[in-house]
XYZ file of C-alpha atoms in Angstrom:
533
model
C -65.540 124.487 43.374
C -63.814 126.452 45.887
C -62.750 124.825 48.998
C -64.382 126.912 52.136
C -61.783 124.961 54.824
C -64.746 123.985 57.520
C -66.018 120.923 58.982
C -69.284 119.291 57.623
C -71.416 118.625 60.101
C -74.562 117.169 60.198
C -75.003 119.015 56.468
C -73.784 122.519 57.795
C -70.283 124.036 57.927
C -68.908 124.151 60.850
C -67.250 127.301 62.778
C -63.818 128.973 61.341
C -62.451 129.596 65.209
C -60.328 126.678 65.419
C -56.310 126.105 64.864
C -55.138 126.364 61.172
C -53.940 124.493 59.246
C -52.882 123.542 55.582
C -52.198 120.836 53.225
C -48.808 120.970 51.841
C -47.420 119.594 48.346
C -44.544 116.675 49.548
C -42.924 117.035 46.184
C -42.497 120.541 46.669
C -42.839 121.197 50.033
C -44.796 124.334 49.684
C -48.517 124.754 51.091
C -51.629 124.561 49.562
C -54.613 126.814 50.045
C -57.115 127.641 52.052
C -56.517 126.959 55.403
C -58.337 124.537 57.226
C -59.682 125.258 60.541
C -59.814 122.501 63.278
C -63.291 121.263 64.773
C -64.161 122.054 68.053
C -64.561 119.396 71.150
C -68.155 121.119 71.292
C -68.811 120.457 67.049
C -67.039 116.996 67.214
C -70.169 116.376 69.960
C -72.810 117.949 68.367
C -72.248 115.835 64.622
C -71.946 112.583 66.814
C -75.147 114.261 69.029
C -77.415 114.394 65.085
C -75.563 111.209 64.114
C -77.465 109.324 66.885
C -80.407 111.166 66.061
C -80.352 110.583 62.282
C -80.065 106.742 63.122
C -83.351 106.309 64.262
C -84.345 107.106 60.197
C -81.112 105.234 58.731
C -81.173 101.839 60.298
C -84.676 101.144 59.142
C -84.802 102.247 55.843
C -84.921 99.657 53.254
C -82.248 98.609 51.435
C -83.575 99.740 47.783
C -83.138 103.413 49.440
C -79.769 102.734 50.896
C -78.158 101.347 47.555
C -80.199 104.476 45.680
C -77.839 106.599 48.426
C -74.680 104.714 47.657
C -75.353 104.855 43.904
C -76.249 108.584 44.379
C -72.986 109.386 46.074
C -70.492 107.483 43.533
C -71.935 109.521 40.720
C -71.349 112.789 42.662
C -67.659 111.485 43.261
C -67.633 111.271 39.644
C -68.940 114.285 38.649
C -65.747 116.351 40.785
C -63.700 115.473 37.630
C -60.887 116.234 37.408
C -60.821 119.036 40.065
C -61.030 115.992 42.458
C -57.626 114.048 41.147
C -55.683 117.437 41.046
C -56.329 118.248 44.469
C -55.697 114.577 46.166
C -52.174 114.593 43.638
C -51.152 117.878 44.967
C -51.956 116.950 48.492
C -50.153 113.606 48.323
C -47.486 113.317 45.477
C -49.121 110.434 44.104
C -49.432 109.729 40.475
C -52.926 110.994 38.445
C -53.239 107.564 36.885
C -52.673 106.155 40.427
C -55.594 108.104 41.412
C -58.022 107.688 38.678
C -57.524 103.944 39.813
C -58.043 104.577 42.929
C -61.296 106.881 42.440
C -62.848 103.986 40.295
C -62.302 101.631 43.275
C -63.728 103.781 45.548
C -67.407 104.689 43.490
C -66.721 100.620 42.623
C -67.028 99.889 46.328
C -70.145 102.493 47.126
C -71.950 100.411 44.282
C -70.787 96.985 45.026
C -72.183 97.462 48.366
C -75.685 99.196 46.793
C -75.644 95.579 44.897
C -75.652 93.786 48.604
C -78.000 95.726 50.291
C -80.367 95.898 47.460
C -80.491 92.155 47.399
C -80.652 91.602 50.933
C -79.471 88.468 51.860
C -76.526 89.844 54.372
C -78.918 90.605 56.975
C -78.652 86.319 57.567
C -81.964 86.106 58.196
C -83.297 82.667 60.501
C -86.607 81.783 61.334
C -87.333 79.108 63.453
C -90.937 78.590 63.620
C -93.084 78.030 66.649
C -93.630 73.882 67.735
C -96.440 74.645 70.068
C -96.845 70.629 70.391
C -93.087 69.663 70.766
C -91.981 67.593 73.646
C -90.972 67.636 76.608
C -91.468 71.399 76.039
C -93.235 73.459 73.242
C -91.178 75.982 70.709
C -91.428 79.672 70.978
C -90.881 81.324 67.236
C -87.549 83.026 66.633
C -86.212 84.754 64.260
C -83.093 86.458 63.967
C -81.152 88.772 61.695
C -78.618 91.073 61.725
C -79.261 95.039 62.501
C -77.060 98.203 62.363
C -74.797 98.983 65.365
C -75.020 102.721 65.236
C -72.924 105.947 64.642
C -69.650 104.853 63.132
C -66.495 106.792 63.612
C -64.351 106.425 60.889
C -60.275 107.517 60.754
C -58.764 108.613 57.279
C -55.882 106.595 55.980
C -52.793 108.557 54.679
C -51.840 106.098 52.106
C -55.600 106.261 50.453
C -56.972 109.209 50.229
C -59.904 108.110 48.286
C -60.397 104.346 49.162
C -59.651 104.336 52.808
C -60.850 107.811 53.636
C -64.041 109.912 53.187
C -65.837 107.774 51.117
C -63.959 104.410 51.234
C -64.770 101.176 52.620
C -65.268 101.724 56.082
C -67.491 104.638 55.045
C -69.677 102.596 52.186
C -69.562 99.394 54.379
C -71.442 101.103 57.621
C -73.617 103.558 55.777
C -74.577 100.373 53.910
C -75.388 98.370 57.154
C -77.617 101.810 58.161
C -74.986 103.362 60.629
C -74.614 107.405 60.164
C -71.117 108.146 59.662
C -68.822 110.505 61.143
C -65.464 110.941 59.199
C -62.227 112.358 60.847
C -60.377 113.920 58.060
C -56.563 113.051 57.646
C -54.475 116.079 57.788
C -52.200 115.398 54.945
C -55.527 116.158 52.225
C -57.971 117.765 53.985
C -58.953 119.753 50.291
C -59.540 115.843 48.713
C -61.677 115.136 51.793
C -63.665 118.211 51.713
C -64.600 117.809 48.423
C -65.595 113.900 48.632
C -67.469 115.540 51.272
C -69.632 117.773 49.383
C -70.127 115.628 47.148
C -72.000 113.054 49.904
C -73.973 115.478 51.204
C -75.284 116.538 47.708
C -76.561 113.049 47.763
C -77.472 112.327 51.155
C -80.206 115.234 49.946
C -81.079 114.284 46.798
C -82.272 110.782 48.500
C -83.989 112.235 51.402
C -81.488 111.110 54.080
C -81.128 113.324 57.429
C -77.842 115.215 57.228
C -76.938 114.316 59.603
C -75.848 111.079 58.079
C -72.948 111.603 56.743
C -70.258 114.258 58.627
C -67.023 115.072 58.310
C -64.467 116.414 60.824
C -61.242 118.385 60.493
C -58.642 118.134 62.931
C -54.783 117.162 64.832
C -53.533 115.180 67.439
C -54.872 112.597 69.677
C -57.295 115.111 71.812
C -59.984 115.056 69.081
C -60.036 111.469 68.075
C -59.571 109.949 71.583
C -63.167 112.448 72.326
C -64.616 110.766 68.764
C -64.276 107.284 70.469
C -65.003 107.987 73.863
C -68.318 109.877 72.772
C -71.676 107.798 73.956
C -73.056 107.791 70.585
C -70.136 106.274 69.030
C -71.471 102.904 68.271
C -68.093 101.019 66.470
C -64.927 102.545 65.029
C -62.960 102.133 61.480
C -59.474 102.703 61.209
C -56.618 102.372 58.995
C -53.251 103.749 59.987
C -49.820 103.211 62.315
C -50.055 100.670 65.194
C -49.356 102.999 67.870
C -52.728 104.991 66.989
C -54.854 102.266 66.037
C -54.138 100.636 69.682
C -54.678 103.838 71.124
C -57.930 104.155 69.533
C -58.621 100.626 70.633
C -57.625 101.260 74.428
C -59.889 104.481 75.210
C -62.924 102.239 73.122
C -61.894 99.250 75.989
C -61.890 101.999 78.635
C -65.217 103.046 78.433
C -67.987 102.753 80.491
C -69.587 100.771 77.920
C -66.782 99.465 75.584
C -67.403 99.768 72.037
C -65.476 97.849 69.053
C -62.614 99.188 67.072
C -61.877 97.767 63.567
C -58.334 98.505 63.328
C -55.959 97.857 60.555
C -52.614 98.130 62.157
C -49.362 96.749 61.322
C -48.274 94.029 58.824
C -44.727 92.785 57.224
C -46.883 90.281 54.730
C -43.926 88.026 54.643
C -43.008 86.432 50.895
C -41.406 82.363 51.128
C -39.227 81.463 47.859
C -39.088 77.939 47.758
C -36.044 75.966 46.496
C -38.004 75.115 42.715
C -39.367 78.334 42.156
C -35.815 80.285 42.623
C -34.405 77.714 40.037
C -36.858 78.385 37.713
C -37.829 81.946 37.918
C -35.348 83.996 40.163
C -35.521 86.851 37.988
C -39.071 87.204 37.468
C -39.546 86.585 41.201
C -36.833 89.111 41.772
C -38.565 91.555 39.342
C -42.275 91.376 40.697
C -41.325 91.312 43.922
C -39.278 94.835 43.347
C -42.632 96.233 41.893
C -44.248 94.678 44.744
C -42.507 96.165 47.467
C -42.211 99.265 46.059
C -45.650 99.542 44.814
C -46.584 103.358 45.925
C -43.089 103.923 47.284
C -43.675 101.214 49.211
C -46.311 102.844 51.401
C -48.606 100.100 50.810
C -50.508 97.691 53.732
C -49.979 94.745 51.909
C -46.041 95.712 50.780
C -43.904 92.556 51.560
C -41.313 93.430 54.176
C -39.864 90.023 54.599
C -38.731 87.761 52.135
C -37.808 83.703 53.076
C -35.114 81.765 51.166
C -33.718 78.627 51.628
C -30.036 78.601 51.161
C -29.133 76.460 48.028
C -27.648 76.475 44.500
C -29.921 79.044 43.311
C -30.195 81.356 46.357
C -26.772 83.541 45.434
C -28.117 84.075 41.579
C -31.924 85.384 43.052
C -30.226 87.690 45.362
C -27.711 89.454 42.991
C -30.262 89.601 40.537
C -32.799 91.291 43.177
C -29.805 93.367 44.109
C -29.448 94.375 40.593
C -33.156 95.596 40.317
C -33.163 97.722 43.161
C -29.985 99.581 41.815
C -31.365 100.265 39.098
C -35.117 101.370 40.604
C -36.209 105.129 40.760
C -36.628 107.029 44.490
C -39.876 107.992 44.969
C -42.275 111.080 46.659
C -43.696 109.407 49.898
C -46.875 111.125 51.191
C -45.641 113.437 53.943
C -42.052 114.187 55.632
C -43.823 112.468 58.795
C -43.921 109.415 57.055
C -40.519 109.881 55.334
C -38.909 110.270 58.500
C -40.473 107.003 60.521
C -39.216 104.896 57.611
C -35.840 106.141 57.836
C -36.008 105.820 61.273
C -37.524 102.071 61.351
C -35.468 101.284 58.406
C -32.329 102.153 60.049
C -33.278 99.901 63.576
C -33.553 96.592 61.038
C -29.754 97.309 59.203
C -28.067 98.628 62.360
C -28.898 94.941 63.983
C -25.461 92.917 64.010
C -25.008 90.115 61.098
C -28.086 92.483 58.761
C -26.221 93.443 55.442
C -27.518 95.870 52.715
C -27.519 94.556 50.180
C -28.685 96.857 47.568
C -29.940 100.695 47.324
C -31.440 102.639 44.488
C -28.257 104.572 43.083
C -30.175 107.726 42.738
C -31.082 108.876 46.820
C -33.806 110.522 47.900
C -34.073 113.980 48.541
C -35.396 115.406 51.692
C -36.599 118.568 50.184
C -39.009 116.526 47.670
C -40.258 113.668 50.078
C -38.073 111.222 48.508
C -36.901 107.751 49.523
C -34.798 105.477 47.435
C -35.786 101.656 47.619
C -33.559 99.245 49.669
C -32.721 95.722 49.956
C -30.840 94.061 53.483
C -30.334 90.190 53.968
C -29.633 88.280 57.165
C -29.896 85.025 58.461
C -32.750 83.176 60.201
C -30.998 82.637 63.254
C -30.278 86.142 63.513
C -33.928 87.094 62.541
C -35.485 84.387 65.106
C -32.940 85.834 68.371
C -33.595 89.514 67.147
C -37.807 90.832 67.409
C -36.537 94.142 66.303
C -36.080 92.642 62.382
C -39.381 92.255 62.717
C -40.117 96.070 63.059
C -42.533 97.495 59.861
C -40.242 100.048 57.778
C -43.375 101.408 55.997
C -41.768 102.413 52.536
C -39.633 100.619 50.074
C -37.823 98.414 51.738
C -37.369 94.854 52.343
C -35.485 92.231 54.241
C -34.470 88.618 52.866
C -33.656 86.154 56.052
C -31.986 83.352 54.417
C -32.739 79.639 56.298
C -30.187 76.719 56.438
C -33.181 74.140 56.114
C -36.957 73.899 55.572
C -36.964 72.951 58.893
C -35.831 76.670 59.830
C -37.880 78.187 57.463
C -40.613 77.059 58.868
C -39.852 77.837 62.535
C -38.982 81.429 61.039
C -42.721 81.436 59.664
C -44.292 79.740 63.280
C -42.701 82.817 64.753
C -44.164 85.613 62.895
C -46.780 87.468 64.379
C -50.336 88.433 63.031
C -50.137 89.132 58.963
C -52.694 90.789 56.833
C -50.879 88.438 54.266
C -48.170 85.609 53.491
C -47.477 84.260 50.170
C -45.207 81.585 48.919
C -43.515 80.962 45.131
C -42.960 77.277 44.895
C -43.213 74.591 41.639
C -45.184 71.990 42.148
C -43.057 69.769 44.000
C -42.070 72.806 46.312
C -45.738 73.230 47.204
C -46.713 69.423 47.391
C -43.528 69.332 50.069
C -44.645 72.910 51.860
C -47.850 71.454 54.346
C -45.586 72.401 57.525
C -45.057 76.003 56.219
C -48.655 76.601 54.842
C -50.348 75.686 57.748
C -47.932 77.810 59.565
C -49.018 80.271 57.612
C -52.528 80.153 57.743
C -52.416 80.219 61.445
C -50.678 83.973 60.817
C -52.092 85.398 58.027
C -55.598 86.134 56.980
C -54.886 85.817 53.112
C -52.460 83.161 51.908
C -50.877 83.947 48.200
C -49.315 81.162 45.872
C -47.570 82.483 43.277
C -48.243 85.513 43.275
C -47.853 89.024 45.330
C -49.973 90.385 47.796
C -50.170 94.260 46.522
C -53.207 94.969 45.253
C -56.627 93.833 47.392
C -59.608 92.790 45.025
C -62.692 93.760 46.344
C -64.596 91.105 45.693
C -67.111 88.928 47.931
C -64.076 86.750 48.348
C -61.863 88.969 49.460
C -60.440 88.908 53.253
C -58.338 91.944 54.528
C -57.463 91.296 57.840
C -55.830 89.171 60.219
C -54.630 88.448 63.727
C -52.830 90.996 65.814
C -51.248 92.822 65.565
C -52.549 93.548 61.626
C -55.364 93.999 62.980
C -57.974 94.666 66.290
C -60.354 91.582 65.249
C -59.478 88.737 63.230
C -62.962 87.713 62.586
C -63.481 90.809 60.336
C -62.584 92.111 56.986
C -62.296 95.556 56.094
C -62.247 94.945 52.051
C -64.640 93.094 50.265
C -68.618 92.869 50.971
C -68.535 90.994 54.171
C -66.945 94.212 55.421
C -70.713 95.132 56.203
C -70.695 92.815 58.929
C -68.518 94.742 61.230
C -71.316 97.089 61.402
C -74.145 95.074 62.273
C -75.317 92.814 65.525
C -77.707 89.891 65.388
C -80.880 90.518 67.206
C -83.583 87.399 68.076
C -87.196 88.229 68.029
C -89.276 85.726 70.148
C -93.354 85.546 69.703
C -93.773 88.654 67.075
C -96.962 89.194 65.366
C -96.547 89.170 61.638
C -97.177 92.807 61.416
C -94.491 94.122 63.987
C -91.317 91.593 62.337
C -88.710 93.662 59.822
C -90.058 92.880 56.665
C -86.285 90.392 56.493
C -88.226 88.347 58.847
C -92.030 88.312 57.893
C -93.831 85.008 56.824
C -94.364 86.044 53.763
C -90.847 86.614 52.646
C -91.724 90.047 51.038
C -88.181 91.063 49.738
C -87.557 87.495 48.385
C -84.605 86.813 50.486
C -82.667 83.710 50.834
C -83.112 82.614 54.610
C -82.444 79.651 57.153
C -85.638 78.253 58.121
C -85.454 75.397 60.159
C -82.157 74.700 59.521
C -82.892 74.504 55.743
C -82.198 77.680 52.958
C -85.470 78.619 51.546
C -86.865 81.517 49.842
C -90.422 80.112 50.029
C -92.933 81.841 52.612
C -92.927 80.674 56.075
C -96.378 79.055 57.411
C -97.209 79.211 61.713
C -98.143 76.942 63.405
């Protein structure tokens, strides 16, 4: 299909008067047609204006028809084909199989979350029936259950520009919870997002949804998604992306009139601990995985381990030559724009120019500017330099990592009790390592909002299990995960409903238990029908 280069707003294009714009190749550095014309203040109102209106239909429609809308729109994903992967490769550099991945996990997500609202049980349903002849004082009935916030404003991610983006999980996880969404495109594959697009809105009207619904917005700069959040209808917010914007994002949602929340995912250096066993046993498979790891999508990953933790010992001289010896030998890599690029040289750069920080390895073939390119790097340092210096703990967002080697366990530890908020932490330890390690795990817990043993953190399942967040600064709200199906929750407020008839109670709620649901009823799970007193 041809790409027209327009907003999609509340199922019409939108107006071809704004700035252009176009995608460009980072491999090659050329541009890509069509241009794409920026949304207006006055159209970025209007689709939030019919988003608010469209909710009154969304947030009460059952949950058959809003997994028959999320099963709807990962078949049209599907059916873009190939057109769909050659677009997002040229707009981003990244690999086709990389992408077909990547597609599957997004139409993976839009039906795992069909699955959740089909069955119904997220809504956390409670009754607590009436005790009209308890004393001192009678009951009232309650019941309470979980409802959909509202319009959702939701950020593209560079590094995803099918699983964090037009369709991804912050998209799949509100329309799920009944919240209309309003997508801001990123400018680095605004032809990927358009056709995603298009391809919601064909089913948004094959299942009878307003179109309002589902709208996407092209634009740059701050001006436009500053307005997004600061717009009355705007009910929550989903981002992905640099720390600097997401806080930004967060501020002007704190400085409203009525303050609204921001799901951010921000920052994270998902720090990797090597204990004394494991670099015996396995230094160069450690040293091999963890090169994958950190340069997993040129490194451009949220989970990519920027830190790594030794303890200095026999063993700690052979892991480090032979991690030095992988990177050498490691391909450079296209990284998504020459934005990006550049802030990773940049941040890079801060961590090695820091007194008593040694390189200790770089890919022998460099980068080249003109095709994106970085080559992956490798610095070491000590803890007590790393503990009297917060710059080495400054997010290089590419492929590179730092190994702070500690004297002791004892410093280890204090190195992990000084970390900030982590999306992740992981630790490679035998048996005895990890039987020795409570001090440092529990550290690490208090930091982190997934813990790894043995393992690495690339690569998020999405799973019911699955937790993707973590304090801040990784992200805005550490009770929340953005991957996984309790990502619906973010979207969603409880709601208690005192003295209802029968007949005016959301069917979740209803004595009769019509969609079968698993609910607390006094206290007790039961799926049995609920008899007043």
């Amino acid at each position: 299909m041809s790409l027209h280069g327009l907003s999609l707003l509340a199922g019409q294009t939108g107006q071809p008067g704004g700035k252009r714009f176009r995608a460009a190749n980072p491999a090659t550095g050329q541009s890509i047609e069509p241009d794409f014309h920026e949304a207006s203040l006055a159209e970025a109102s209007a689709a939030l204006e019919a988003a608010a209106i469209a909710f009154a239909d969304t947030r009460v429609r059952s949950g058959a028809d809003r997994a028959r809308l999320l099963e709807t729109m990962a078949t049209e994903i599907e059916a873009l084909g190939d057109e769909l992967l050659q677009r997002a490769q040229a707009e981003t550099g990244l690999p086709l199989a990389r992408l077909t991945g990547e597609r599957g996990r997004t139409c993976g997500q839009l039906r795992l979350f069909a699955q959740v609202v089909r069955e119904g049980s997220w809504v956390d349903a409670r009754i607590d029936p009436a005790q009209p002849a308890r004393q001192p004082l009678p009951r009232a009935d309650l019941r309470r259950m979980l409802v959909a916030l509202g319009p959702v404003v939701v950020f593209g991610s560079s590094n995803f520009p099918l699983a964090f983006s037009a369709a991804g999980g912050d998209t799949a996880s509100a329309l799920a919870a009944g919240c209309p969404v309003v997508v801001k495109a990123h400018r680095a594959h605004p032809g990927t997002a358009e056709l995603v697009a298009t391809a919601l809105q064909r089913a948004i009207s094959a299942c009878g949804f307003p179109p309002a619904t589902y709208s996407l917005i092209h634009g740059g700069g701050s001006t436009l998604g500053i307005a997004l959040v600061k717009h009355p209808a705007t009910a929550a917010v989903g981002f992905t992306g640099s720390h600097a914007a997401g806080r930004a994002l967060f501020d002007a949602a704190a400085a409203r009139p009525h303050p609204i929340p921001v799901f951010a995912e921000m920052s994270s250096l998902n720090p990797l601990f090597v204990l004394p066993g494991a670099q015996a046993e396995r230094a160069a498979a450690i040293a091999q995985g963890l090169l994958g790891s950190f340069t997993l999508g040129v490194g451009q990953f949220c989970t990519k381990p920027g830190l790594v933790f030794v303890t200095r010992g026999a063993d700690t001289d052979a892991f480090l030559q032979k991690l030095a010896e992988v990177v050498r030998a490691a391909p450079c890599g296209t990284m998504l724009t020459s934005g990006i690029r550049e802030a990773f040289l940049e941040n890079r750069n801060r961590v090695t120019a820091v007194a008593d920080v040694r390189v200790l390895a770089t890919g022998s073939a460099p980068g080249r500017p003109e095709r994106t390119e970085a080559e992956p790097s490798v610095a070491t340092t000590s803890a007590r330099t790393f503990l009297a210096n917060p710059v080495l703990a400054t997010e290089a967002f590419g492929p590179f990592t730092l190994v702070v080697v500690a004297e002791d366990a004892a410093e280890l530890v204090a190195c992990a009790q000084a970390l900030e908020g982590q999306l992740t932490a992981t630790v490679h330890g035998d048996a005895d390592d990890l039987e020795a390690s409570g001090a440092l795990l529990d550290a690490l817990e208090r930091v982190a909002g997934r813990v790894v043993i043995n393992g690495f953190p690339t690569g998020v399942e999405v799973c019911p299990a699955m937790n993707h967040g973590g304090p801040y600064p990784a992200t805005t709200d550490v009770r929340f995960t953005s991957v996984g199906t309790a990502a619906i929750l973010r979207f969603a407020r409880p709601v208690c409903f005192q003295g209802y008839p029968d007949s005016l109670l959301p069917s979740a709620l209803q004595d009769a238990n019509p969609l079968g649901l698993l609910r607390m009823v006094d206290g007790k799970p039961s799926r049995d029908p609920v008899t007043r007193g």
